C-alpha atoms as a printed R data frame, in Angstrom:
    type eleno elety resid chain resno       x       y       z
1   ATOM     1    CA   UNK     A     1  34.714 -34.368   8.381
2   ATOM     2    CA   UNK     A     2  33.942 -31.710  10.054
3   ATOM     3    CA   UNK     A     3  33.889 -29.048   7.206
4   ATOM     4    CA   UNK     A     4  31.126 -30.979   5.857
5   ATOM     5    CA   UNK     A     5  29.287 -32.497   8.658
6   ATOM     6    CA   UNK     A     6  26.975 -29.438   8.840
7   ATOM     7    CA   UNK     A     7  26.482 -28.843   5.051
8   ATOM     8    CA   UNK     A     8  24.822 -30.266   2.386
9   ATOM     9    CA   UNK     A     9  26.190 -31.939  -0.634
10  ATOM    10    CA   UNK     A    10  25.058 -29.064  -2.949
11  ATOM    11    CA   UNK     A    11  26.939 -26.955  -0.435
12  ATOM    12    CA   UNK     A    12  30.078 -29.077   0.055
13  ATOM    13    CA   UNK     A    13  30.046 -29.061  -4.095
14  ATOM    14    CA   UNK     A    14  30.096 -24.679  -3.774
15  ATOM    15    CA   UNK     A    15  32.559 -24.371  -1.667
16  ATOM    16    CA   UNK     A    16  35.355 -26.953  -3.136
17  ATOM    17    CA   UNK     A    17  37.498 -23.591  -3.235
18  ATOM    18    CA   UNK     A    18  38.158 -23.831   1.028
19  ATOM    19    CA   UNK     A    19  39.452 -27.361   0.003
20  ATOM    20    CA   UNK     A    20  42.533 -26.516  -0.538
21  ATOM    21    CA   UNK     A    21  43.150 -23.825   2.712
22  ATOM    22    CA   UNK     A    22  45.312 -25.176   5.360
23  ATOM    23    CA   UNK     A    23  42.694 -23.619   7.630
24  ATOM    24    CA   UNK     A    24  39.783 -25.893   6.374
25  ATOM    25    CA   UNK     A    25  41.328 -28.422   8.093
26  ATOM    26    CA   UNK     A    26  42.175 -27.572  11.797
27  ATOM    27    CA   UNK     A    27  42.138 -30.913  13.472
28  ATOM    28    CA   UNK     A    28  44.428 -32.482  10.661
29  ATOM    29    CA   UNK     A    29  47.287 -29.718  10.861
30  ATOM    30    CA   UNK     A    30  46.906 -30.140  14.894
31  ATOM    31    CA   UNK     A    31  47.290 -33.915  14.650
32  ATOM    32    CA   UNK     A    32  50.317 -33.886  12.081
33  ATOM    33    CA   UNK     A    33  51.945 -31.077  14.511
34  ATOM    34    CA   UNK     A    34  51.742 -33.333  18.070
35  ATOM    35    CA   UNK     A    35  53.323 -36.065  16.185
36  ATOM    36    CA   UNK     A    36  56.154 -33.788  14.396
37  ATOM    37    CA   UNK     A    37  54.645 -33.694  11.287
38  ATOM    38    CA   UNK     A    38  54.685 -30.176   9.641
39  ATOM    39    CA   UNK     A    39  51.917 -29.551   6.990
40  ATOM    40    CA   UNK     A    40  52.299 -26.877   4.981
41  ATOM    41    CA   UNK     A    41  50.097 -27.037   2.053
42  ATOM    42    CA   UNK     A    42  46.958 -29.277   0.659
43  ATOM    43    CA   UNK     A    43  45.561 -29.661  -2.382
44  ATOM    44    CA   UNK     A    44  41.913 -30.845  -2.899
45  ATOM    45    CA   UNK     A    45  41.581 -33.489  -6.007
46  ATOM    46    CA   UNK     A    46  37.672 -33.804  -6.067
47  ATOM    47    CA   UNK     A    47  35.030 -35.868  -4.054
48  ATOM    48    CA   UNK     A    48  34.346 -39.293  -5.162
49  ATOM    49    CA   UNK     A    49  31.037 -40.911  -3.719
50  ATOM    50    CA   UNK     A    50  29.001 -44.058  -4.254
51  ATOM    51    CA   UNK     A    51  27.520 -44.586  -8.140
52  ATOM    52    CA   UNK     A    52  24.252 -44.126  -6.743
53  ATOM    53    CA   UNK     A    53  24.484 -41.012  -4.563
54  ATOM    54    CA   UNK     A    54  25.903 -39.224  -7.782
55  ATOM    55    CA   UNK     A    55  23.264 -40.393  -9.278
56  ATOM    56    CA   UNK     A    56  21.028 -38.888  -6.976
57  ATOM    57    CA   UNK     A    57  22.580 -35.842  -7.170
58  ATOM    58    CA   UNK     A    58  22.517 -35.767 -10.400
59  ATOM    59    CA   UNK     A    59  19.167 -36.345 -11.249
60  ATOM    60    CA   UNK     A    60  18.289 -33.712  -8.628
61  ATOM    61    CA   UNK     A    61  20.794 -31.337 -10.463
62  ATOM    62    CA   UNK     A    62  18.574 -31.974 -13.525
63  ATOM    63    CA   UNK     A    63  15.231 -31.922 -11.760
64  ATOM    64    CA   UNK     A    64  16.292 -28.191 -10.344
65  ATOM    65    CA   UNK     A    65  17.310 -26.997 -13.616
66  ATOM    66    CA   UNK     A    66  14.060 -28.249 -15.120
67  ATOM    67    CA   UNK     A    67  11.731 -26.840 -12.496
68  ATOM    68    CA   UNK     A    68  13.698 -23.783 -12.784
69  ATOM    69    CA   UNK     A    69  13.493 -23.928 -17.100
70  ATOM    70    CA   UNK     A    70   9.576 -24.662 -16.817
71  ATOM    71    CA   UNK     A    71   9.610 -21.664 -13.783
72  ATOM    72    CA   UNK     A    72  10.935 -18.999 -16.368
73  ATOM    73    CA   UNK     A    73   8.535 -20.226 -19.485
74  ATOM    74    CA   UNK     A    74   5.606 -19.855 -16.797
75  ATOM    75    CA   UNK     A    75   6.785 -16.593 -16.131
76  ATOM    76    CA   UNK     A    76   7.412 -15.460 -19.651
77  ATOM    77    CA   UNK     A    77   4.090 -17.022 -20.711
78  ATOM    78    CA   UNK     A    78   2.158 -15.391 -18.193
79  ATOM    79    CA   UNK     A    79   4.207 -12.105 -19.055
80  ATOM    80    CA   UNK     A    80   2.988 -12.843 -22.749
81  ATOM    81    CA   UNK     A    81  -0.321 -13.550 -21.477
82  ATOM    82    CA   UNK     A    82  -0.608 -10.508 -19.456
83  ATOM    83    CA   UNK     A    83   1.295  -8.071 -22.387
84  ATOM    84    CA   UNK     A    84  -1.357  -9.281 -25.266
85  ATOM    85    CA   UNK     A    85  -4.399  -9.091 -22.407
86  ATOM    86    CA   UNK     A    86  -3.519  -5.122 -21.548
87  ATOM    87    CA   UNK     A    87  -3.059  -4.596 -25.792
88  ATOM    88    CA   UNK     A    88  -6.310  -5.809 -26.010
89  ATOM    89    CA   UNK     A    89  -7.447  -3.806 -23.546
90  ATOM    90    CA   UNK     A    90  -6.199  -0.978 -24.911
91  ATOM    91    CA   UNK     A    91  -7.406  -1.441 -28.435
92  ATOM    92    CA   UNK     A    92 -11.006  -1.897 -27.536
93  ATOM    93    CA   UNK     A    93 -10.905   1.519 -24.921
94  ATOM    94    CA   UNK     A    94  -9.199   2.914 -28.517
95  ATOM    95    CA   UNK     A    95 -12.239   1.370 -29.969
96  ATOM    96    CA   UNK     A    96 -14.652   2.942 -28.158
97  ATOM    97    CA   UNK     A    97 -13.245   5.968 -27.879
98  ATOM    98    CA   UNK     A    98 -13.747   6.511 -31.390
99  ATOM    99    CA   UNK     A    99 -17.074   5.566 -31.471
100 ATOM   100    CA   UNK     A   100 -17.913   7.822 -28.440
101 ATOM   101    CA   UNK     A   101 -16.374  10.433 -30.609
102 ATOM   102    CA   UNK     A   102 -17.897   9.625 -33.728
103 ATOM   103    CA   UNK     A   103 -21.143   9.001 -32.283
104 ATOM   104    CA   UNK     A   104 -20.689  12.394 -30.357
105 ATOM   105    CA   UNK     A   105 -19.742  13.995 -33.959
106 ATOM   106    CA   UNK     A   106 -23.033  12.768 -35.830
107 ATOM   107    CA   UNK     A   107 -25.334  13.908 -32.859
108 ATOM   108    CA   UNK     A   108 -23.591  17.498 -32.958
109 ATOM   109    CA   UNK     A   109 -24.010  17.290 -36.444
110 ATOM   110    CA   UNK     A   110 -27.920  16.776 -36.280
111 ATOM   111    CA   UNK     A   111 -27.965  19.020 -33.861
112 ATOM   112    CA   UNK     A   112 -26.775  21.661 -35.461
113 ATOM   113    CA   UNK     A   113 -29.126  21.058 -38.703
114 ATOM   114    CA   UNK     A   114 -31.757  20.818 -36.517
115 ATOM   115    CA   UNK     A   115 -31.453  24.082 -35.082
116 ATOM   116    CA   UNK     A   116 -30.486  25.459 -38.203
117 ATOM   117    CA   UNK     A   117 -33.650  24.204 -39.740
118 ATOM   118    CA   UNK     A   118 -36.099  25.733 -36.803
119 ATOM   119    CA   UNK     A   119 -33.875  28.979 -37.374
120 ATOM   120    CA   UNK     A   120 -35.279  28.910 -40.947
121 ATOM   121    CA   UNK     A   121 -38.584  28.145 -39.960
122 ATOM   122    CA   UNK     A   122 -38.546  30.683 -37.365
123 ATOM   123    CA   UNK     A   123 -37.479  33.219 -39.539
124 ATOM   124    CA   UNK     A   124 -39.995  32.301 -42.233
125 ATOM   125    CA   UNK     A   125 -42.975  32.615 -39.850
126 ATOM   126    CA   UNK     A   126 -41.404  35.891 -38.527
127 ATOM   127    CA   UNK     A   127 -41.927  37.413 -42.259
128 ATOM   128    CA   UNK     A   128 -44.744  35.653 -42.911
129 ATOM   129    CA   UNK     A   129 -46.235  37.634 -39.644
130 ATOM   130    CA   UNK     A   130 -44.662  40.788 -40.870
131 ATOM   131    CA   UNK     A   131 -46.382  40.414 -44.493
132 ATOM   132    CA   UNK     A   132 -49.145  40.122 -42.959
133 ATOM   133    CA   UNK     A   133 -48.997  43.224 -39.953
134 ATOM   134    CA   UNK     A   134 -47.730  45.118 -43.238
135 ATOM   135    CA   UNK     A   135 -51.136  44.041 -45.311
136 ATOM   136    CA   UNK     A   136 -53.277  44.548 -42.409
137 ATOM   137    CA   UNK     A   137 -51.708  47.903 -41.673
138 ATOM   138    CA   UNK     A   138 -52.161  49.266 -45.678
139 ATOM   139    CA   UNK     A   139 -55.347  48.103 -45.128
140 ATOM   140    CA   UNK     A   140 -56.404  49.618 -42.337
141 ATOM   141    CA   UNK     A   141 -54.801  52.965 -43.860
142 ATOM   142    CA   UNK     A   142 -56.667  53.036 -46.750
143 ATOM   143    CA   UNK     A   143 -60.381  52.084 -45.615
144 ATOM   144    CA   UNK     A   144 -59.399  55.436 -43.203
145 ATOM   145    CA   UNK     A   145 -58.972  57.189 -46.044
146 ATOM   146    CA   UNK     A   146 -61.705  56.110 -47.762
147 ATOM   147    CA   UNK     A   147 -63.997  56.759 -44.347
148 ATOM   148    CA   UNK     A   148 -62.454  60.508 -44.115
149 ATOM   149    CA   UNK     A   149 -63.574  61.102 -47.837
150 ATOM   150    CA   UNK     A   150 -67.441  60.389 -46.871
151 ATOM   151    CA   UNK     A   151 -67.579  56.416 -48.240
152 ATOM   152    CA   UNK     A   152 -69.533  54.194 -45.832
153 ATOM   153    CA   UNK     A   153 -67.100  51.674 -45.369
154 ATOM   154    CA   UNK     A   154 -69.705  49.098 -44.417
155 ATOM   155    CA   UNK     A   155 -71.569  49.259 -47.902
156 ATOM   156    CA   UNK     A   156 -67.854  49.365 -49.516
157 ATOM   157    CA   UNK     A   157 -66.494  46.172 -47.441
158 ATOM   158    CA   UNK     A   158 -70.041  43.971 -48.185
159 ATOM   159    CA   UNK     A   159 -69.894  45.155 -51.707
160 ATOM   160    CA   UNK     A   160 -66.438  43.983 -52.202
161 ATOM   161    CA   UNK     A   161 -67.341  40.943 -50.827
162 ATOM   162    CA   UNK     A   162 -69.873  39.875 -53.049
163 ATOM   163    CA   UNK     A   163 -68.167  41.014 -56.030
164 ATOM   164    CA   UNK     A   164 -65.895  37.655 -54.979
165 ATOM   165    CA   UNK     A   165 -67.389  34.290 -56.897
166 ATOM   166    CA   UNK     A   166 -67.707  31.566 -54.866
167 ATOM   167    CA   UNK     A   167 -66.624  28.838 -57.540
168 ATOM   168    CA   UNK     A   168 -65.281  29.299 -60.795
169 ATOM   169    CA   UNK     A   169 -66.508  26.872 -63.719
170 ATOM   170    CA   UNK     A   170 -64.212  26.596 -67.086
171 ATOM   171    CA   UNK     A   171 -65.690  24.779 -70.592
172 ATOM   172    CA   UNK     A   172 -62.734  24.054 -72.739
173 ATOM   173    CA   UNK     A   173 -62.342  22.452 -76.261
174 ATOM   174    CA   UNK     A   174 -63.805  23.012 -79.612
175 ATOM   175    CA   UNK     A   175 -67.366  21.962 -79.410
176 ATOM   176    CA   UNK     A   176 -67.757  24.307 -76.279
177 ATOM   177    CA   UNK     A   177 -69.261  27.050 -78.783
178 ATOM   178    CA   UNK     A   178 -72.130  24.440 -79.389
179 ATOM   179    CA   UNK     A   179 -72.168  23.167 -75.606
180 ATOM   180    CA   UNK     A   180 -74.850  24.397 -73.868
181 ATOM   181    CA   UNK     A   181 -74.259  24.634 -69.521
182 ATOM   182    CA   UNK     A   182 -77.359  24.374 -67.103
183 ATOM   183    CA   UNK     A   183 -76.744  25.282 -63.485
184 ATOM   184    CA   UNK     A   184 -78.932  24.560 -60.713
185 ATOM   185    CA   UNK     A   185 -78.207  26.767 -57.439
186 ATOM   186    CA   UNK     A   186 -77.735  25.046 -53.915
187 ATOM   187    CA   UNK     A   187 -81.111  24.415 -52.005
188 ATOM   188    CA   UNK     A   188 -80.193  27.122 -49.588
189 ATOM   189    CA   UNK     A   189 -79.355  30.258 -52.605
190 ATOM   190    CA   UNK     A   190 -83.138  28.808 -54.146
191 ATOM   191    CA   UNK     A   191 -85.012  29.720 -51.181
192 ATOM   192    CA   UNK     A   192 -83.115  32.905 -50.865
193 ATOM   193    CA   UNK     A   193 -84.400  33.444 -54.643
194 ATOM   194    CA   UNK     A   194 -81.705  33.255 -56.873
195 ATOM   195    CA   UNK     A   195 -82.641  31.287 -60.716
196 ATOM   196    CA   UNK     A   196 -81.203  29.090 -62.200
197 ATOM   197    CA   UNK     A   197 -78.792  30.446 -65.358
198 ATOM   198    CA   UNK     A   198 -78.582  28.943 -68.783
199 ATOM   199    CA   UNK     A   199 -75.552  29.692 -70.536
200 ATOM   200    CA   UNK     A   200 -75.198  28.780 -74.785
């Protein structure tokens, strides 16, 4: 009585092993001894209780193990859960990622042909400007030529521009032999006297 008057049944049920030691049993061995009894050895056989207290026990045997099945699929689910969540999680920083790097690629990319393509533009204007220092230098060299051999260089220069038509008009086909042209100066070229041209 007194090994399990302290214990639960769950614990009296762990510890069936201390059944069968003498010293489990201290008041029994001390009672046998006063009245010449001698005990020596015991052997425990099992517990036997009411139907309905092994019941009880039973169904909270089965309750336990439940709670303790549906604690371990909680666990593994939420395991599971959390597993699938942190793939995710990585796929889509994977994800993006790439596209930081792709996107990062393309805009180096047209970058690059954009500076490449104000490089060639650059470099065009540069010769374009050097053509035309070149020009302006051979000219400049040879109306000082032309002024060291005695040629006034403001007759030359007006001359040269005038020589320069203003317009160029072109009669094509077969009757153009028989076509005959009449041209009528501007307003401004009449009052500056200038005739009008017939041309057969």
């Amino acid at each position: 009585m007194s090994f399990a008057a302290d214990k639960t049944y769950e614990a009296v049920l762990s510890r069936t092993a201390s059944m069968c030691e003498l010293s489990t049993f201290p008041i029994l061995t001390s009672r046998a001894k006063a009245i010449g009894y001698l005990i020596d050895k015991v052997v425990f056989r099992g517990i036997k209780t009411s139907s309905h207290l092994q019941d009880m026990h039973n169904k909270a045997v089965s309750n336990a193990a439940r709670l303790r099945l549906e604690s371990l699929e909680s666990e593994q689910k939420e395991r599971r859960l959390d597993l699938e969540t942190r793939h995710a999680h990585e796929r889509e920083r994977t994800k993006l990622t790439a596209d930081s790097e792709a996107s990062e690629e393309k805009r180096s990319l047209s970058d690059k042909e954009h500076q490449q393509l104000l490089r060639h533009w650059r470099e065009q204007k540069q010769a374009e400007l050097e053509h035309a220092q070149q020009s302006q230098l051979q000219e400049l060299d040879y109306l000082t030529k032309l002024s060291k051999t005695g040629v006034d260089l403001t007759q030359y220069l007006v001359a040269r521009e005038a020589s320069r038509p203003s317009q160029h008009i072109r009669v094509d086909g077969a009757a153009s032999a028989l076509a005959k042209v009449h041209l009528s100066a501007p307003a401004a070229d009449k009052s500056a006297g200038r005739q009008a041209g017939f041309f057969g």
